Amino acid sequence: MSDAPNLILGLTIEFSLQVIKYNEKLEELKKFNLANQLFRSGTSIGANVYEAQSCESRATFIHKIKIAAKEAEETKYWLTFCTKADSYSQLDGLLEKLQIIIKILNK
């Protein structure tokens, strides 16, 4: 493995940490169901990308990356929902960061 930093791993870990912070805000607002959904999909992106790094075949790698892309789309749905709802906290750039991740995963 190369010593060069892995861009997608770094982005997804940073994104997961920001999702966790946003979840804390949602839980303060007692939005537990949405917080749970967002936590699961938002952190799953990075988990699948991380797992893909040690796949035994190219096909398995591609499969894991496709799962990460699907989780990213689900996360985009929940974050978009939060932007449309009146009583939800500001997203602090989460959607923009997610769009970058989605572009990389879809390449």
GROMACS .gro file of C-alpha atoms in nm:
model
  107
    1MET     CA    1   0.000   0.000   0.000
    2SER     CA    2   0.119   0.351  -0.080
    3ASP     CA    3   0.221   0.604   0.185
    4ALA     CA    4   0.021   0.871   0.002
    5PRO     CA    5  -0.294   0.982   0.183
    6ASN     CA    6  -0.613   0.823   0.058
    7LEU     CA    7  -0.841   1.114  -0.035
    8ILE     CA    8  -1.174   0.931  -0.017
    9LEU     CA    9  -1.090   0.770   0.318
   10GLY     CA   10  -1.000   1.106   0.467
   11LEU     CA   11  -1.313   1.274   0.329
   12THR     CA   12  -1.547   1.001   0.452
   13ILE     CA   13  -1.397   0.991   0.800
   14GLU     CA   14  -1.421   1.371   0.828
   15PHE     CA   15  -1.779   1.356   0.697
   16SER     CA   16  -1.873   1.084   0.948
   17LEU     CA   17  -1.741   1.295   1.234
   18GLN     CA   18  -1.947   1.592   1.113
   19VAL     CA   19  -2.257   1.372   1.082
   20ILE     CA   20  -2.208   1.264   1.443
   21LYS     CA   21  -2.189   1.630   1.553
   22TYR     CA   22  -2.505   1.711   1.356
   23ASN     CA   23  -2.677   1.409   1.512
   24GLU     CA   24  -2.607   1.551   1.854
   25LYS     CA   25  -2.791   1.868   1.750
   26LEU     CA   26  -3.084   1.662   1.620
   27GLU     CA   27  -3.100   1.467   1.945
   28GLU     CA   28  -3.106   1.793   2.142
   29LEU     CA   29  -3.413   1.882   1.933
   30LYS     CA   30  -3.557   1.537   2.016
   31LYS     CA   31  -3.545   1.431   1.649
   32PHE     CA   32  -3.433   1.082   1.748
   33ASN     CA   33  -3.573   0.885   1.452
   34LEU     CA   34  -3.413   1.111   1.194
   35ALA     CA   35  -3.089   1.126   1.394
   36ASN     CA   36  -3.074   0.746   1.393
   37GLN     CA   37  -3.138   0.718   1.017
   38LEU     CA   38  -2.884   0.988   0.936
   39PHE     CA   39  -2.623   0.839   1.170
   40ARG     CA   40  -2.656   0.495   1.015
   41SER     CA   41  -2.641   0.603   0.651
   42GLY     CA   42  -2.390   0.886   0.702
   43THR     CA   43  -2.132   0.677   0.885
   44SER     CA   44  -2.189   0.372   0.664
   45ILE     CA   45  -2.038   0.555   0.367
   46GLY     CA   46  -1.694   0.563   0.526
   47ALA     CA   47  -1.725   0.215   0.672
   48ASN     CA   48  -1.788   0.068   0.326
   49VAL     CA   49  -1.508   0.271   0.166
   50TYR     CA   50  -1.273   0.159   0.442
   51GLU     CA   51  -1.376  -0.203   0.397
   52ALA     CA   52  -1.327  -0.175   0.020
   53GLN     CA   53  -0.958  -0.097   0.076
   54SER     CA   54  -0.887  -0.458   0.174
   55CYS     CA   55  -1.109  -0.644  -0.070
   56GLU     CA   56  -0.973  -0.961  -0.226
   57SER     CA   57  -1.095  -0.888  -0.578
   58ARG     CA   58  -1.173  -0.595  -0.803
   59ALA     CA   59  -1.537  -0.707  -0.820
   60THR     CA   60  -1.570  -0.702  -0.441
   61PHE     CA   61  -1.403  -0.359  -0.428
   62ILE     CA   62  -1.651  -0.223  -0.684
   63HIS     CA   63  -1.942  -0.379  -0.493
   64LYS     CA   64  -1.836  -0.209  -0.166
   65ILE     CA   65  -1.791   0.126  -0.338
   66LYS     CA   66  -2.138   0.092  -0.493
   67ILE     CA   67  -2.283   0.025  -0.147
   68ALA     CA   68  -2.104   0.337  -0.020
   69ALA     CA   69  -2.253   0.536  -0.310
   70LYS     CA   70  -2.604   0.408  -0.225
   71GLU     CA   71  -2.555   0.504   0.140
   72ALA     CA   72  -2.438   0.848   0.025
   73GLU     CA   73  -2.757   0.893  -0.177
   74GLU     CA   74  -2.969   0.793   0.124
   75THR     CA   75  -2.775   1.038   0.340
   76LYS     CA   76  -2.835   1.308   0.078
   77TYR     CA   77  -3.209   1.239   0.108
   78TRP     CA   78  -3.206   1.281   0.489
   79LEU     CA   79  -2.993   1.595   0.474
   80THR     CA   80  -3.217   1.743   0.204
   81PHE     CA   81  -3.515   1.664   0.426
   82CYS     CA   82  -3.346   1.857   0.708
   83THR     CA   83  -3.300   2.161   0.483
   84LYS     CA   84  -3.671   2.161   0.396
   85ALA     CA   85  -3.800   2.119   0.753
   86ASP     CA   86  -3.855   2.436   0.956
   87SER     CA   87  -3.745   2.309   1.295
   88TYR     CA   88  -3.408   2.150   1.206
   89SER     CA   89  -3.060   2.288   1.268
   90GLN     CA   90  -2.839   2.432   0.995
   91LEU     CA   91  -2.636   2.168   0.812
   92ASP     CA   92  -2.298   2.346   0.835
   93GLY     CA   93  -2.193   2.250   0.481
   94LEU     CA   94  -2.273   1.878   0.513
   95LEU     CA   95  -2.457   1.859   0.180
   96GLU     CA   96  -2.172   2.028  -0.005
   97LYS     CA   97  -1.917   1.788   0.147
   98LEU     CA   98  -2.140   1.494   0.064
   99GLN     CA   99  -2.164   1.605  -0.300
  100ILE     CA  100  -1.784   1.589  -0.327
  101ILE     CA  101  -1.786   1.236  -0.183
  102ILE     CA  102  -2.064   1.129  -0.421
  103LYS     CA  103  -1.867   1.261  -0.722
  104ILE     CA  104  -1.558   1.066  -0.617
  105LEU     CA  105  -1.755   0.745  -0.550
  106ASN     CA  106  -1.927   0.764  -0.888
  107LYS     CA  107  -1.598   0.788  -1.083
   0.00000   0.00000   0.00000
